Coordinates of N, CA and C in Angstrom, one line a residue:
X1 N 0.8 -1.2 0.0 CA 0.0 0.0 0.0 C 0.9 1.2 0.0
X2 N 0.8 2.0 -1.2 CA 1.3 3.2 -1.1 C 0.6 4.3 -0.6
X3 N 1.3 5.0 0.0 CA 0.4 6.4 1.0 C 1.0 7.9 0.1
X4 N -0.1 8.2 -0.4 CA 0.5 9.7 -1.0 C -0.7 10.5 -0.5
X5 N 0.2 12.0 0.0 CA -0.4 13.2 0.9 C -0.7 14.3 -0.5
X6 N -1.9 14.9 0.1 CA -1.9 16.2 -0.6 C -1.8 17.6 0.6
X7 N -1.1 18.3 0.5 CA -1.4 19.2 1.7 C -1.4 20.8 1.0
X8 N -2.7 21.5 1.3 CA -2.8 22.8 0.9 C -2.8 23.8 1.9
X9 N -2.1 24.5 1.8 CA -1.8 25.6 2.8 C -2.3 26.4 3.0
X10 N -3.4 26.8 3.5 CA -4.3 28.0 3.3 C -5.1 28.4 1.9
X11 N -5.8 27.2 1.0 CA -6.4 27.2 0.4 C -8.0 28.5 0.3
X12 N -7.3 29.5 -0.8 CA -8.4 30.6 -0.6 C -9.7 30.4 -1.4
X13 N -9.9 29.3 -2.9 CA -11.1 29.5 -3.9 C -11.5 28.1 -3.6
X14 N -12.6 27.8 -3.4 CA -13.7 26.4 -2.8 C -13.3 26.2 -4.1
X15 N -13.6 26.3 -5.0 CA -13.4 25.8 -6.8 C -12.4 24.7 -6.5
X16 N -11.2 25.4 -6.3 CA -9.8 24.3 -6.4 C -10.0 23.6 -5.5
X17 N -10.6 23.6 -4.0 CA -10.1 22.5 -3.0 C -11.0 21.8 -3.2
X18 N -12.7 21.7 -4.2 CA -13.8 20.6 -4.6 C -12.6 19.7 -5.5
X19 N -12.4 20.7 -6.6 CA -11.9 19.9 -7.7 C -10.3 19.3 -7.0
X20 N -9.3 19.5 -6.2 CA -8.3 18.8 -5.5 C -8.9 17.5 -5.0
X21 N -9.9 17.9 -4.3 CA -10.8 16.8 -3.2 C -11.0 15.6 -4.4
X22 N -11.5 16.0 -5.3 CA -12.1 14.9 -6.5 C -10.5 14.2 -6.6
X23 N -9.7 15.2 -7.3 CA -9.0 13.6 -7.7 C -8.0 13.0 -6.3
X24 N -7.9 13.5 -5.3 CA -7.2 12.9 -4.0 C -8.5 11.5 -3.7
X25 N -9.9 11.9 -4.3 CA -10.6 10.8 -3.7 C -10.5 9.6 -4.9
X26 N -10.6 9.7 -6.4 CA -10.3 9.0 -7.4 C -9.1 8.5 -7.3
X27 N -7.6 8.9 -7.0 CA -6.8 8.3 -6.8 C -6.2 7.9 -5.6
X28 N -7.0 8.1 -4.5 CA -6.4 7.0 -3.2 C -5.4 7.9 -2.4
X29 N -5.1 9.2 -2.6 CA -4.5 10.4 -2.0 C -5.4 10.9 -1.0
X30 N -4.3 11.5 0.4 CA -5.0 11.7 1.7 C -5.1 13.3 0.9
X31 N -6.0 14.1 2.2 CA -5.8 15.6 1.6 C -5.6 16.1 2.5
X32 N -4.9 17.1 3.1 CA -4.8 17.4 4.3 C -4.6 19.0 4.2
X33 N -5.7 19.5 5.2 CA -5.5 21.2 4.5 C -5.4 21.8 6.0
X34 N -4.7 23.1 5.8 CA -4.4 23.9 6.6 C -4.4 25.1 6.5
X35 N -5.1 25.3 7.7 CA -6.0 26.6 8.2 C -5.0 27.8 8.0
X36 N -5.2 29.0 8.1 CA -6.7 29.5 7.8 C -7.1 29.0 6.1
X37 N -8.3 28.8 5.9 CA -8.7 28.5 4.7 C -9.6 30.0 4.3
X38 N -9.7 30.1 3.3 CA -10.1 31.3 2.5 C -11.7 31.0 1.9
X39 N -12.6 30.0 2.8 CA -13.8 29.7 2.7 C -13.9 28.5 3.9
X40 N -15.7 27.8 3.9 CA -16.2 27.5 4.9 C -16.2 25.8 4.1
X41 N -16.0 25.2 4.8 CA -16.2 24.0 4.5 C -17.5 23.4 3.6
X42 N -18.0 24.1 4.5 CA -19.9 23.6 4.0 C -20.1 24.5 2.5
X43 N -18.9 25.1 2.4 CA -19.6 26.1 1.0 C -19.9 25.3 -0.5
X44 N -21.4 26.0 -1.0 CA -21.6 25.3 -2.0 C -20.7 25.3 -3.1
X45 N -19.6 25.8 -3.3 CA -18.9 25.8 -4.6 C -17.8 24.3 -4.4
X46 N -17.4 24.6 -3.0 CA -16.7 23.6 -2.6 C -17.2 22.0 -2.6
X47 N -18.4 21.8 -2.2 CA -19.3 20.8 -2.3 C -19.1 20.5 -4.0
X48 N -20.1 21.2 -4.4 CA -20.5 21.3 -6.2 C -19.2 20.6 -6.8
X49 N -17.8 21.2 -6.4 CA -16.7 20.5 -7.7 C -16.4 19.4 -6.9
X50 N -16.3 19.1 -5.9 CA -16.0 17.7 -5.4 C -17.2 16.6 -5.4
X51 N -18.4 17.3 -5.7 CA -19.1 16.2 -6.3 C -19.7 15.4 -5.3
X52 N -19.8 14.3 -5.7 CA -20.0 13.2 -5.2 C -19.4 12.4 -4.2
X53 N -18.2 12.8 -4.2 CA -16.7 11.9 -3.4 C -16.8 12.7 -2.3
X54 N -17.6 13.1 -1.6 CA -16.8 13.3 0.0 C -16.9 12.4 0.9
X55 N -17.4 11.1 0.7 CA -17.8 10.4 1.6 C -16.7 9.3 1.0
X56 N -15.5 9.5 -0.2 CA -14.8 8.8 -0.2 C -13.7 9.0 -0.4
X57 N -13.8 10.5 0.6 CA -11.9 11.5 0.8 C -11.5 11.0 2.3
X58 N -10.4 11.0 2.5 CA -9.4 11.0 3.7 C -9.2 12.3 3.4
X59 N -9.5 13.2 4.6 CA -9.1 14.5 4.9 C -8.8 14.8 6.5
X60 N -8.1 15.4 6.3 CA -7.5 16.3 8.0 C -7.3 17.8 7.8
X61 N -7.9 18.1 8.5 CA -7.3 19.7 9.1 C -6.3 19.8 10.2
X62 N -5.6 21.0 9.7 CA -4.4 21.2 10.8 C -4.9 22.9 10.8
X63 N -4.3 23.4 12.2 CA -4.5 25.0 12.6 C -3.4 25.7 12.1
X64 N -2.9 25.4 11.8 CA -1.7 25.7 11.0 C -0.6 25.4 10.4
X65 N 0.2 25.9 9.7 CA 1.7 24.8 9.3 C 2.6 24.2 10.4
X66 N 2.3 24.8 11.3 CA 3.8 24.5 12.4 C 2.7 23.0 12.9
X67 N 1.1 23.0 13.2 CA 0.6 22.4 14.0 C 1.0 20.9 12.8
X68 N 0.7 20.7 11.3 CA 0.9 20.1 10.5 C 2.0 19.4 10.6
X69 N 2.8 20.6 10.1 CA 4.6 19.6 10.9 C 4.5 18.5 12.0
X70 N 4.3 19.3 13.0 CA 3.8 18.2 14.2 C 3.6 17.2 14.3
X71 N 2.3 17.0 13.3 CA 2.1 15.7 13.2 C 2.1 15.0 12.2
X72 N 3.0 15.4 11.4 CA 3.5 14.6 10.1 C 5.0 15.1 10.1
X73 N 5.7 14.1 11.5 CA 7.1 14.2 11.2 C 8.2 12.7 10.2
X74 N 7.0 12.2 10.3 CA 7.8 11.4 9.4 C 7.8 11.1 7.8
X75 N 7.2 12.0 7.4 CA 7.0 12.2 5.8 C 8.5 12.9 5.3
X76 N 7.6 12.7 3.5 CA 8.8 13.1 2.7 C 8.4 13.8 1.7
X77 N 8.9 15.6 2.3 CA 8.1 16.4 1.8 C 8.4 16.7 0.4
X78 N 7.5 17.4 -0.4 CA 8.2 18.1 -1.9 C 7.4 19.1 -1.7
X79 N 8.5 20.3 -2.1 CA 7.1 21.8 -2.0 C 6.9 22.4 -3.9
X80 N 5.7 22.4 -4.0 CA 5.7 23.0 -5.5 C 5.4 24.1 -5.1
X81 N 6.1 24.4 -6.1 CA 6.6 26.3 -6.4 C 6.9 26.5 -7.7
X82 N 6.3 28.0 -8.1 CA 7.1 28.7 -9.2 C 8.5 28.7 -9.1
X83 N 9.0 29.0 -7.6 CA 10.4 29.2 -7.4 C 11.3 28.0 -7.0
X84 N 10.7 27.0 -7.2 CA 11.4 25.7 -7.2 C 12.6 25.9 -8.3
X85 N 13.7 24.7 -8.0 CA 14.7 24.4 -8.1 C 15.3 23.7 -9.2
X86 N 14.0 22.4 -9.0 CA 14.1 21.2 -9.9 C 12.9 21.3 -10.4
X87 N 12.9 20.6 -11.3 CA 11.7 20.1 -12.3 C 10.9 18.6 -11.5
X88 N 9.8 19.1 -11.2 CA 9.3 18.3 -10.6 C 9.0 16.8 -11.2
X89 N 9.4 16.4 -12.0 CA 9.1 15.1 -12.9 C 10.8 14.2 -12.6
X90 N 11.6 15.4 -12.4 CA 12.9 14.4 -12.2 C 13.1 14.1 -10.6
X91 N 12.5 14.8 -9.7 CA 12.1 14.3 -8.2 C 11.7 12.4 -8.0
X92 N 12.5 11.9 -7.2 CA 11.7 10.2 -6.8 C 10.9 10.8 -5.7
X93 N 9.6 9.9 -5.5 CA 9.0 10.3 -4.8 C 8.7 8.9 -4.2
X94 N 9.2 9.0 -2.6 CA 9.3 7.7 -1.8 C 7.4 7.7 -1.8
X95 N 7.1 6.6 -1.1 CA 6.0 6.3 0.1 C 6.0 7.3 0.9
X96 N 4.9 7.2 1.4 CA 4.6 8.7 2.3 C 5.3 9.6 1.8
X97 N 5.1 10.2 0.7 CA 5.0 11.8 0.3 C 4.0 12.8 0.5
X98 N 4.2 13.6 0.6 CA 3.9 15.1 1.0 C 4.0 15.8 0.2
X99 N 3.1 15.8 -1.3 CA 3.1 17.1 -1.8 C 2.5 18.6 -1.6
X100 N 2.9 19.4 -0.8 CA 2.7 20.4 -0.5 C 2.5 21.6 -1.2
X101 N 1.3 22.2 -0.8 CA 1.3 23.7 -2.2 C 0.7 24.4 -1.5
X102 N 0.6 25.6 -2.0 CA 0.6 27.1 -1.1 C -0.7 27.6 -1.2
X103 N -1.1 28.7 -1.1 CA -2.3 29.5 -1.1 C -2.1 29.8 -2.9
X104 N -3.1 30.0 -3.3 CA -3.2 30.5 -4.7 C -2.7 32.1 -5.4
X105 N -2.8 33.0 -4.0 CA -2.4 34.3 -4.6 C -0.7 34.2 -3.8
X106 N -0.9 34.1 -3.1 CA 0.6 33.9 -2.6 C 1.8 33.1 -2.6
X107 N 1.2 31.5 -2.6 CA 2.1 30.7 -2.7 C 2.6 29.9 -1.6
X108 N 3.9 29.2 -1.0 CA 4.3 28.7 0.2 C 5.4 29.5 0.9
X109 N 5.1 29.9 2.5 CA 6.1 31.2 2.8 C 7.5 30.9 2.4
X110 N 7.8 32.1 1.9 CA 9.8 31.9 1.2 C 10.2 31.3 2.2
X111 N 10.2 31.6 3.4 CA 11.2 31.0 4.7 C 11.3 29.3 4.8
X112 N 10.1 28.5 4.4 CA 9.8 27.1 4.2 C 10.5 26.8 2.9
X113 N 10.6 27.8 1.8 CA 11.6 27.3 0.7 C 13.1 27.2 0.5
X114 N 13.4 28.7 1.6 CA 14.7 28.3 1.6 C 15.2 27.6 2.4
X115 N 14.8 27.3 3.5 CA 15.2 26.3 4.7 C 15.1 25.3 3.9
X116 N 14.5 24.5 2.5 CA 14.4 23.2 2.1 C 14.5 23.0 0.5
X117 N 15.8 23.7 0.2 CA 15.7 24.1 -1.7 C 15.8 22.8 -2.2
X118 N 16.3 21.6 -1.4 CA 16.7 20.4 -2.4 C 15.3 19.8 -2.5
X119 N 13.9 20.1 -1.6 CA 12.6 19.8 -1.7 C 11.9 20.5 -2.3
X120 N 12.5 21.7 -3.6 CA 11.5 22.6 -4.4 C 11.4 22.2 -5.5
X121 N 10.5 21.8 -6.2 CA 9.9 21.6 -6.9 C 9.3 22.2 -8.4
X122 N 9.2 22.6 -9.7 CA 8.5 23.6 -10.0 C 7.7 22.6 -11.4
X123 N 6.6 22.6 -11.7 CA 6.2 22.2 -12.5 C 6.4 23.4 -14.1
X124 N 7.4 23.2 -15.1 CA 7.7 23.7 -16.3 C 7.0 24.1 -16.6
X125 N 7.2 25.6 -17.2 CA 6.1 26.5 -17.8 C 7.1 28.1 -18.4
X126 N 5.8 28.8 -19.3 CA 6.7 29.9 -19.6 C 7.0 30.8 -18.5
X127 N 8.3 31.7 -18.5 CA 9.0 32.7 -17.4 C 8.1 33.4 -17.3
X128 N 7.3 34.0 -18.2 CA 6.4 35.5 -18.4 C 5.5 35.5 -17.6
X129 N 5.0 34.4 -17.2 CA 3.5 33.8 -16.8 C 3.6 33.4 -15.6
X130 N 2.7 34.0 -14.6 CA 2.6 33.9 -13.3 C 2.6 32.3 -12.5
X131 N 1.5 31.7 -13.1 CA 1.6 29.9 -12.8 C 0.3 29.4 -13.0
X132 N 0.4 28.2 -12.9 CA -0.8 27.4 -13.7 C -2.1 27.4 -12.3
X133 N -2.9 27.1 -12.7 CA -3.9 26.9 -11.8 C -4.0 26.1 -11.0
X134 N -4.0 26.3 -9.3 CA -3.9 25.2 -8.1 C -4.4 24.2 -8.7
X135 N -5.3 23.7 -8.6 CA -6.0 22.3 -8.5 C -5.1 21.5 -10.1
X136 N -5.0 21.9 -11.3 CA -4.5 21.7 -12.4 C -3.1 21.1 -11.9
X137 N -1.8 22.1 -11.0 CA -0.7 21.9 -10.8 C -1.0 20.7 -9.8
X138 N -1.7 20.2 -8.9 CA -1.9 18.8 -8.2 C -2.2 18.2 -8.4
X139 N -3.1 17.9 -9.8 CA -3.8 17.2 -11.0 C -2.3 16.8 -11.2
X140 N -1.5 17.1 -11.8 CA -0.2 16.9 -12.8 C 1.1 16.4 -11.7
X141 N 1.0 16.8 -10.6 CA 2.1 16.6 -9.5 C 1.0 14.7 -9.2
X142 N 0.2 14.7 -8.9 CA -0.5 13.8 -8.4 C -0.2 12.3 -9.6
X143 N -0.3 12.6 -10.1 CA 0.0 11.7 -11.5 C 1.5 11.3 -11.9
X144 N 2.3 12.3 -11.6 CA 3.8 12.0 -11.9 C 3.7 11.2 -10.9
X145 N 3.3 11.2 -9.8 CA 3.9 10.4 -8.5 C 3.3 8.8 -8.7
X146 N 1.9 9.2 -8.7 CA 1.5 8.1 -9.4 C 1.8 6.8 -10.4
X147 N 2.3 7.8 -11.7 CA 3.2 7.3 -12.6 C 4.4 6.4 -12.3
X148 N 5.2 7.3 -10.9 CA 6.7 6.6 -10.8 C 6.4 5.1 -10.0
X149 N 5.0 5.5 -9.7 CA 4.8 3.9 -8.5 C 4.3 3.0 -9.2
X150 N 4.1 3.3 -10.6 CA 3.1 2.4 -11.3 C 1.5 2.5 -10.9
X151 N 1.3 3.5 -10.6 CA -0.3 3.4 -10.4 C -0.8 2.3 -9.6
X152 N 0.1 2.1 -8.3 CA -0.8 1.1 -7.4 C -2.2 1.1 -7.1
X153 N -3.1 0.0 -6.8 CA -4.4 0.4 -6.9 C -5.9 0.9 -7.8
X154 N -5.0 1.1 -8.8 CA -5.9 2.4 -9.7 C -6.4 1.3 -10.9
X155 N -7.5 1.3 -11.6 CA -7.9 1.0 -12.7 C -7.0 1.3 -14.0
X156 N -6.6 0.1 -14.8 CA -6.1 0.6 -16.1 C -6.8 0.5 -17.0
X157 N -8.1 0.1 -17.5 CA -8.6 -0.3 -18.3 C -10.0 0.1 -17.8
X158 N -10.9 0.6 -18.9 CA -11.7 1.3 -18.5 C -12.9 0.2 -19.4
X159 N -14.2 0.5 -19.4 CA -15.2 -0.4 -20.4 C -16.6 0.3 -21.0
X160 N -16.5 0.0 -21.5 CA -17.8 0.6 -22.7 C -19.3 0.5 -21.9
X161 N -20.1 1.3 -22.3 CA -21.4 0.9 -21.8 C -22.5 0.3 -22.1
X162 N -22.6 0.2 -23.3 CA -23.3 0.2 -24.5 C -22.9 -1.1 -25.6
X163 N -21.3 -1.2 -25.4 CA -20.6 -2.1 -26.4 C -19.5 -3.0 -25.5
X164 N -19.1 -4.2 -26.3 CA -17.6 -5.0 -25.7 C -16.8 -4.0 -26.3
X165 N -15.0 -4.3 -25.7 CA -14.5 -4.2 -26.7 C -14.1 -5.3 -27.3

């Protein structure tokens, strides 16, 4: 059994943390978010993109980053960033990983990045451009990792409704 974390740091638009929620629940990913959050749990936008799956997410709240640390001292963190280091695809990603990502207009505090540059991460994109969209950049972080494990767990083959193949 492989264990992969999702952790959002002060997630501000219910949009991204429904649609994060969806695929952490589709792919067997914990989600673990930390306060302050930039909406209510119960909000309908939040609900609406996560759908149907809440009853089949692993989620935790933490009060904060330091409280999170805490209790996930045995993980193996990766932080995505615009200002990451490495190219997040050439990263191994052990068991119990921690992909970590920041607030949407701000990001993950610089102080957490440079205390840990060999854990920065940046998913490739043009210089000009600010960064891709939260939920999109964990969609794509979530799958590389996936990928390097061989997709433990997960369906390969999908089936028609209507037809064999």
């Amino acid at each position: 059994m492989h264990n992969l974390n999702i952790v959002l740091v002060e997630p501000q638009i219910p949009q991204n943390t429904g649609n994060i929620s969806r695929t952490c629940a589709v792919t067997g990913a914990r989600l673990h978010l930390v306060r302050p959050l930039g909406f209510e749990v119960s909000d309908k936008h939040l609900k609406r993109a996560g759908l149907d799956y809440w009853d089949k997410l692993d989620i935790t709240y933490y009060d904060n980053l330091e409280d999170f640390f805490m209790k996930n001292r045995d993980g193996h963190f990766f932080y995505f960033t615009t200002k990451g280091l490495h190219v997040h695809s050439e990263a191994e990603y052990p068991d119990n990983s921690f992909l970590v990502f920041g607030r949407e207009d701000k990001g993950l505090p610089e102080e957490l990045l440079h205390d840990n540059p060999e854990n920065c991460v940046r998913i490739p994109m043009r210089n000009e451009l600010r960064s891709l969209n939260l939920s999109n950049s964990v969609a794509i972080a979530v799958y590389e990792v996936l990928r390097q494990w061989d997709y433990p767990d997960l369906s390969r083959e999908g089936k028609l409704t209507k037809y064999e193949w």
